[in-house]
Amino acid sequence: MIWLGIESSCDETACAILRDDPLEILSNPLYSQIQEHAKYGGVVPEVAARAHLEKITTICQKAIDEAKISLKDIDAIAFTRGPGLMGPLLVGASFARGLARDLNIPAYGINHLEGHLSAAWLTEQDLEPPYLTLTVSGGHTELVVEEPGFKYTLLGRTRDDAAGEAFDKSGILIGLQYPAGSTISKLAKGKNRKFHNFPRALKNEDNGEFSFSGLKTAVRRYVESNSPEFIQENLGDIAASLEDAIIDSLVAKTIWALKKTGFKTLIVGGGVSANGLLRERLGKYCESHGIRLAFPTLYNSTDNGAMIAAAAIRRARAGMLPETSTEVKPWLPLAI
């Protein structure tokens, strides 16, 4: 069976072709809108929607060409139903449904967060719930237990900003361009992570909740209390201290959840899962405590079409595909 996966929840226009049984990614191209949004310091929904509208046909055709198939070879379509930005979601959903109607095949709406968690399954297909999951991206930071039958239980999520947003917005405050997450990581390598003690909100509280809005405030005050010359001269150490604070909070809460649940498998998904320090610190803890740790590949950590198709394939194999008439929902949760 051949699946077309379409992801358009935010600022990546992505399409992928996957074959099931045996599972194989035949193509997985995407168009990133970073340049369109960089000058605004963040994603502008209207700009994102227009870019999706302009690029989705091209990216879909590229996926088909790279997979070396024809349009008529596609058996089913999976598209992102939510969560995400309304305009971009509508572009992807409308394209998917229109194409499905023309091809007389089904189109299924998939939860974007379930897609992120399915990205690791693409390389480790023997993963079976129950297990603990950490989704960490520009819009989401949450700890969720997945049990058989796609049953999700929320242990905790951010009370305000997501970790990815904290990276990007704090990076802008210290003079970096949007998106700043990967730049911070590059600047931080080999630098002094104890140069400045940025706050770790809720780190020691007995719950699975996160908070990063106070960190951004602390960074702003730090920048305002020091000269631009000082910030530039010590940019690497400041970036290292900032990265340490964010990753420390993520790791501390994940360890809390592992201890609370007793699970021996942890799956991490979302754009921030590409962060090297997060992988290193969770890796050390899990290795020393006999816990299986599953990350997606670096490419599949960010939004992509393969993860959406993978989530649909997982559900198809379990006989639990969603109804084909599902509407897009910008605030669609994974677990309540």
Short mmCIF file of C-alpha atoms in Angstrom, two decimals:
data_model
loop_
_atom_site.label_atom_id
_atom_site.label_comp_id
_atom_site.label_asym_id
_atom_site.label_seq_id
_atom_site.Cartn_x
_atom_site.Cartn_y
_atom_site.Cartn_z
CA MET A 1 0.00 0.00 0.00
CA ILE A 2 1.32 3.46 -0.95
CA TRP A 3 0.64 6.44 1.35
CA LEU A 4 1.01 10.16 0.70
CA GLY A 5 1.70 12.09 3.90
CA ILE A 6 1.06 15.85 3.98
CA GLU A 7 2.24 18.17 6.77
CA SER A 8 1.28 21.87 6.78
CA SER A 9 0.68 22.79 10.41
CA CYS A 10 3.11 25.71 10.61
CA ASP A 11 5.98 26.83 8.40
CA GLU A 12 7.08 23.68 6.55
CA THR A 13 5.30 22.49 3.45
CA ALA A 14 6.04 18.77 3.44
CA CYS A 15 4.93 15.75 1.46
CA ALA A 16 6.20 12.18 1.66
CA ILE A 17 5.56 8.89 -0.06
CA LEU A 18 5.71 5.77 2.11
CA ARG A 19 5.23 2.14 1.24
CA ASP A 20 3.79 -0.15 3.89
CA ASP A 21 4.62 -3.84 4.30
CA PRO A 22 7.53 -3.60 4.29
CA LEU A 23 7.70 -0.06 5.59
CA GLU A 24 9.86 2.19 3.43
CA ILE A 25 10.19 5.94 2.98
CA LEU A 26 10.29 6.44 -0.79
CA SER A 27 10.56 10.24 -0.59
CA ASN A 28 10.26 12.97 2.02
CA PRO A 29 10.88 16.47 0.60
CA LEU A 30 9.83 19.72 2.24
CA TYR A 31 9.93 23.44 1.72
CA SER A 32 10.98 25.52 4.74
CA GLN A 33 9.59 29.02 5.06
CA ILE A 34 12.38 30.27 7.36
CA GLN A 35 13.37 33.10 5.05
CA GLU A 36 9.78 34.35 4.76
CA HIS A 37 9.43 34.65 8.54
CA ALA A 38 12.95 35.56 9.66
CA LYS A 39 12.44 39.29 9.15
CA TYR A 40 9.41 39.22 11.45
CA GLY A 41 11.17 37.34 14.26
CA GLY A 42 8.57 34.56 14.22
CA VAL A 43 5.95 32.81 12.14
CA VAL A 44 3.24 35.04 10.64
CA PRO A 45 0.13 32.87 10.03
CA GLU A 46 -1.07 34.72 6.94
CA VAL A 47 2.38 34.60 5.34
CA ALA A 48 2.65 30.91 6.17
CA ALA A 49 -0.71 30.09 4.62
CA ARG A 50 0.16 31.87 1.37
CA ALA A 51 3.51 30.08 1.17
CA HIS A 52 1.81 26.70 1.67
CA LEU A 53 -0.67 27.55 -1.07
CA GLU A 54 2.15 28.45 -3.44
CA LYS A 55 4.37 25.44 -2.71
CA ILE A 56 2.17 22.46 -1.87
CA THR A 57 1.55 21.31 -5.45
CA THR A 58 5.27 21.59 -6.26
CA ILE A 59 6.35 19.67 -3.15
CA CYS A 60 3.75 16.97 -3.73
CA GLN A 61 4.94 16.50 -7.30
CA LYS A 62 8.54 16.40 -6.07
CA ALA A 63 7.64 13.65 -3.60
CA ILE A 64 6.00 11.63 -6.38
CA ASP A 65 8.95 12.13 -8.73
CA GLU A 66 11.54 11.19 -6.11
CA ALA A 67 9.54 8.08 -5.17
CA LYS A 68 9.46 7.08 -8.84
CA ILE A 69 5.73 6.40 -8.79
CA SER A 70 2.73 7.89 -10.57
CA LEU A 71 -0.11 9.78 -8.95
CA LYS A 72 -2.45 6.85 -9.54
CA ASP A 73 -0.19 4.55 -7.48
CA ILE A 74 -1.21 6.33 -4.26
CA ASP A 75 -3.69 4.28 -2.23
CA ALA A 76 -4.41 6.67 0.66
CA ILE A 77 -3.55 10.13 1.95
CA ALA A 78 -2.74 11.25 5.48
CA PHE A 79 -2.77 14.96 6.30
CA THR A 80 -2.28 17.01 9.44
CA ARG A 81 -5.62 17.77 11.05
CA GLY A 82 -4.16 19.73 13.97
CA PRO A 83 -2.87 21.20 16.16
CA GLY A 84 -1.37 24.09 14.22
CA LEU A 85 -2.21 27.36 12.52
CA MET A 86 -5.69 27.49 10.98
CA GLY A 87 -4.65 28.86 7.56
CA PRO A 88 -1.80 26.43 6.95
CA LEU A 89 -3.90 23.51 8.21
CA LEU A 90 -6.73 24.41 5.82
CA VAL A 91 -4.35 24.54 2.86
CA GLY A 92 -3.00 21.05 3.55
CA ALA A 93 -6.41 19.56 4.35
CA SER A 94 -8.09 21.09 1.29
CA PHE A 95 -5.32 19.90 -0.99
CA ALA A 96 -5.44 16.39 0.50
CA ARG A 97 -9.21 16.07 0.25
CA GLY A 98 -9.36 17.45 -3.27
CA LEU A 99 -6.65 15.08 -4.46
CA ALA A 100 -8.27 12.15 -2.67
CA ARG A 101 -11.60 12.92 -4.32
CA ASP A 102 -9.98 13.07 -7.76
CA LEU A 103 -8.16 9.77 -7.18
CA ASN A 104 -11.16 8.15 -5.45
CA ILE A 105 -9.09 7.21 -2.41
CA PRO A 106 -9.50 7.99 1.32
CA ALA A 107 -7.85 10.92 3.12
CA TYR A 108 -7.36 10.73 6.89
CA GLY A 109 -6.77 13.61 9.29
CA ILE A 110 -3.87 12.89 11.67
CA ASN A 111 -2.85 14.54 14.94
CA HIS A 112 0.40 16.45 14.39
CA LEU A 113 1.74 15.42 17.81
CA GLU A 114 1.03 11.77 17.12
CA GLY A 115 3.04 12.28 13.97
CA HIS A 116 6.04 13.56 15.92
CA LEU A 117 5.92 10.52 18.18
CA SER A 118 5.62 8.21 15.17
CA ALA A 119 8.81 9.64 13.68
CA ALA A 120 10.97 7.49 15.97
CA TRP A 121 8.94 4.42 14.94
CA LEU A 122 10.13 4.93 11.36
CA THR A 123 13.60 3.74 12.40
CA GLU A 124 12.63 1.50 15.36
CA GLN A 125 9.54 -0.36 14.25
CA ASP A 126 9.56 -2.80 17.16
CA LEU A 127 8.51 -0.03 19.55
CA GLU A 128 5.31 -1.06 21.27
CA PRO A 129 3.39 0.84 23.97
CA PRO A 130 3.03 1.35 26.86
CA TYR A 131 5.82 3.91 27.14
CA LEU A 132 6.57 7.48 28.13
CA THR A 133 6.75 10.18 25.46
CA LEU A 134 8.27 13.66 25.44
CA THR A 135 7.13 15.99 22.68
CA VAL A 136 9.24 19.13 22.53
CA SER A 137 9.02 21.67 19.73
CA GLY A 138 8.39 25.31 18.92
CA GLY A 139 4.74 25.05 19.86
CA HIS A 140 4.55 22.10 22.24
CA THR A 141 6.27 20.75 25.31
CA GLU A 142 4.52 17.87 27.07
CA LEU A 143 4.97 14.53 28.76
CA VAL A 144 2.40 11.92 27.76
CA VAL A 145 1.97 8.21 28.45
CA GLU A 146 0.95 6.18 25.41
CA GLU A 147 -0.82 2.87 26.05
CA PRO A 148 -2.03 0.25 23.54
CA GLY A 149 -4.93 1.36 21.39
CA PHE A 150 -3.57 4.92 21.05
CA LYS A 151 -4.70 5.79 24.55
CA TYR A 152 -2.90 8.90 25.77
CA THR A 153 -2.60 10.22 29.31
CA LEU A 154 -1.16 13.67 29.96
CA LEU A 155 1.40 13.89 32.78
CA GLY A 156 2.24 17.55 32.25
CA ARG A 157 2.80 20.27 29.67
CA THR A 158 4.14 23.78 29.57
CA ARG A 159 2.06 26.38 31.39
CA ASP A 160 3.07 29.06 28.90
CA ASP A 161 5.80 28.97 26.24
CA ALA A 162 7.17 25.87 24.57
CA ALA A 163 10.87 25.02 24.79
CA GLY A 164 11.42 25.70 21.10
CA GLU A 165 9.89 29.13 21.42
CA ALA A 166 12.11 29.81 24.44
CA PHE A 167 15.15 29.00 22.31
CA ASP A 168 14.05 31.20 19.43
CA LYS A 169 12.79 34.22 21.36
CA SER A 170 15.68 34.21 23.85
CA GLY A 171 18.09 33.95 20.94
CA ILE A 172 16.60 37.05 19.36
CA LEU A 173 17.07 38.89 22.66
CA ILE A 174 20.81 38.16 22.64
CA GLY A 175 21.13 39.32 19.04
CA LEU A 176 20.61 36.17 16.97
CA GLN A 177 18.34 35.77 13.95
CA TYR A 178 15.13 33.76 13.99
CA PRO A 179 15.01 30.79 14.26
CA ALA A 180 17.76 30.75 16.88
CA GLY A 181 17.63 27.24 18.36
CA SER A 182 20.26 25.59 16.19
CA THR A 183 22.46 28.70 16.29
CA ILE A 184 22.44 28.68 20.09
CA SER A 185 23.53 25.04 20.08
CA LYS A 186 26.39 25.76 17.68
CA LEU A 187 27.59 28.76 19.70
CA ALA A 188 27.34 26.77 22.94
CA LYS A 189 29.70 23.96 21.96
CA GLY A 190 32.75 23.93 24.19
CA LYS A 191 31.63 27.02 26.09
CA ASN A 192 31.00 27.64 29.79
CA ARG A 193 27.49 26.43 30.65
CA LYS A 194 27.84 27.90 34.16
CA PHE A 195 28.68 31.39 32.93
CA HIS A 196 25.29 32.66 34.05
CA ASN A 197 22.59 30.88 36.05
CA PHE A 198 19.37 31.39 34.10
CA PRO A 199 16.22 30.22 35.94
CA ARG A 200 14.72 26.74 35.71
CA ALA A 201 11.08 27.31 36.62
CA LEU A 202 9.21 24.42 38.29
CA LYS A 203 12.27 22.16 38.01
CA ASN A 204 12.08 20.84 41.56
CA GLU A 205 8.29 20.69 41.89
CA ASP A 206 6.61 17.30 42.09
CA ASN A 207 4.76 17.49 38.78
CA GLY A 208 5.31 17.16 35.04
CA GLU A 209 4.72 20.81 34.19
CA PHE A 210 7.11 23.18 32.44
CA SER A 211 7.37 26.96 32.24
CA PHE A 212 9.67 29.03 30.04
CA SER A 213 8.13 32.52 29.99
CA GLY A 214 10.15 33.55 33.04
CA LEU A 215 13.33 32.47 31.31
CA LYS A 216 12.68 34.87 28.44
CA THR A 217 12.09 37.67 30.95
CA ALA A 218 15.35 36.80 32.72
CA VAL A 219 17.25 36.88 29.42
CA ARG A 220 15.76 40.26 28.55
CA ARG A 221 16.78 41.70 31.92
CA TYR A 222 20.26 40.22 31.59
CA VAL A 223 20.73 41.81 28.17
CA GLU A 224 19.42 45.16 29.41
CA SER A 225 21.76 45.14 32.41
CA ASN A 226 24.88 44.53 30.31
CA SER A 227 26.41 46.43 27.42
CA PRO A 228 26.02 45.23 23.82
CA GLU A 229 29.80 44.80 23.73
CA PHE A 230 29.70 42.49 26.77
CA ILE A 231 26.93 40.38 25.22
CA GLN A 232 28.83 39.98 21.94
CA GLU A 233 32.16 39.24 23.65
CA ASN A 234 30.57 36.49 25.74
CA LEU A 235 27.94 35.30 23.28
CA GLY A 236 29.13 31.69 23.29
CA ASP A 237 29.08 31.40 27.08
CA ILE A 238 25.69 33.10 27.28
CA ALA A 239 24.30 30.73 24.64
CA ALA A 240 25.74 27.77 26.54
CA SER A 241 24.16 28.96 29.80
CA LEU A 242 20.83 29.49 28.06
CA GLU A 243 20.86 26.07 26.41
CA ASP A 244 21.82 24.48 29.72
CA ALA A 245 18.82 26.05 31.47
CA ILE A 246 16.29 24.86 28.88
CA ILE A 247 17.69 21.35 28.52
CA ASP A 248 18.13 21.00 32.28
CA SER A 249 14.42 21.69 32.74
CA LEU A 250 13.41 19.21 30.04
CA VAL A 251 15.64 16.44 31.37
CA ALA A 252 14.67 16.98 35.02
CA LYS A 253 10.94 16.71 34.27
CA THR A 254 11.44 13.71 32.00
CA ILE A 255 13.38 11.91 34.73
CA TRP A 256 10.58 12.77 37.15
CA ALA A 257 8.07 11.17 34.77
CA LEU A 258 10.21 8.06 34.24
CA LYS A 259 10.48 7.56 37.99
CA LYS A 260 6.77 8.16 38.50
CA THR A 261 5.62 5.76 35.80
CA GLY A 262 8.38 3.17 36.03
CA PHE A 263 8.44 2.77 32.24
CA LYS A 264 11.54 1.39 30.60
CA THR A 265 10.97 3.00 27.20
CA LEU A 266 11.10 6.70 26.38
CA ILE A 267 10.19 8.18 22.98
CA VAL A 268 11.14 11.77 22.15
CA GLY A 269 9.73 13.76 19.24
CA GLY A 270 9.51 17.32 17.92
CA GLY A 271 11.98 19.82 16.52
CA VAL A 272 13.91 20.28 19.77
CA SER A 273 14.55 16.51 19.84
CA ALA A 274 17.35 17.27 17.36
CA ASN A 275 19.22 19.16 20.09
CA GLY A 276 22.53 17.42 20.80
CA LEU A 277 22.66 18.29 24.50
CA LEU A 278 19.17 16.90 25.07
CA ARG A 279 20.11 13.66 23.32
CA GLU A 280 23.34 13.43 25.28
CA ARG A 281 21.84 13.99 28.73
CA LEU A 282 18.77 11.82 28.25
CA GLY A 283 21.02 9.19 26.68
CA LYS A 284 23.31 9.07 29.70
CA TYR A 285 20.44 8.78 32.15
CA CYS A 286 18.58 6.12 30.18
CA GLU A 287 21.71 4.06 29.56
CA SER A 288 22.59 4.06 33.26
CA HIS A 289 19.05 3.08 34.28
CA GLY A 290 18.31 0.41 31.67
CA ILE A 291 15.78 2.52 29.78
CA ARG A 292 15.31 2.25 26.03
CA LEU A 293 15.52 5.70 24.43
CA ALA A 294 14.15 6.33 20.94
CA PHE A 295 14.75 9.51 18.95
CA PRO A 296 13.80 10.19 15.32
CA THR A 297 16.53 10.88 12.81
CA LEU A 298 17.64 14.51 12.74
CA TYR A 299 15.77 15.13 9.48
CA ASN A 300 12.56 13.57 10.80
CA SER A 301 12.74 15.55 14.06
CA THR A 302 11.34 18.64 12.38
CA ASP A 303 7.92 18.78 10.71
CA ASN A 304 7.80 16.42 7.73
CA GLY A 305 5.37 14.39 5.69
CA ALA A 306 6.81 10.99 6.58
CA MET A 307 5.85 11.31 10.24
CA ILE A 308 2.22 12.00 9.30
CA ALA A 309 2.10 8.99 6.98
CA ALA A 310 3.82 6.90 9.66
CA ALA A 311 1.14 7.78 12.20
CA ALA A 312 -1.53 6.77 9.70
CA ILE A 313 0.22 3.48 8.94
CA ARG A 314 0.48 2.67 12.65
CA ARG A 315 -3.25 3.26 12.99
CA ALA A 316 -4.06 1.32 9.83
CA ARG A 317 -2.16 -1.70 11.11
CA ALA A 318 -4.15 -1.49 14.36
CA GLY A 319 -7.45 -1.04 12.52
CA MET A 320 -7.95 2.35 14.18
CA LEU A 321 -7.83 4.91 11.38
CA PRO A 322 -9.85 8.08 12.06
CA GLU A 323 -12.98 8.97 10.11
CA THR A 324 -12.28 10.47 6.71
CA SER A 325 -14.61 13.43 7.37
CA THR A 326 -12.56 14.96 10.20
CA GLU A 327 -12.25 18.76 10.18
CA VAL A 328 -9.08 20.67 11.01
CA LYS A 329 -8.68 21.73 14.64
CA PRO A 330 -5.93 24.27 15.50
CA TRP A 331 -6.10 23.37 19.21
CA LEU A 332 -6.38 19.61 18.84
CA PRO A 333 -4.74 17.99 21.90
CA LEU A 334 -2.99 14.63 21.98
CA ALA A 335 -4.10 14.00 25.53
CA ILE A 336 -6.33 15.95 27.90
#
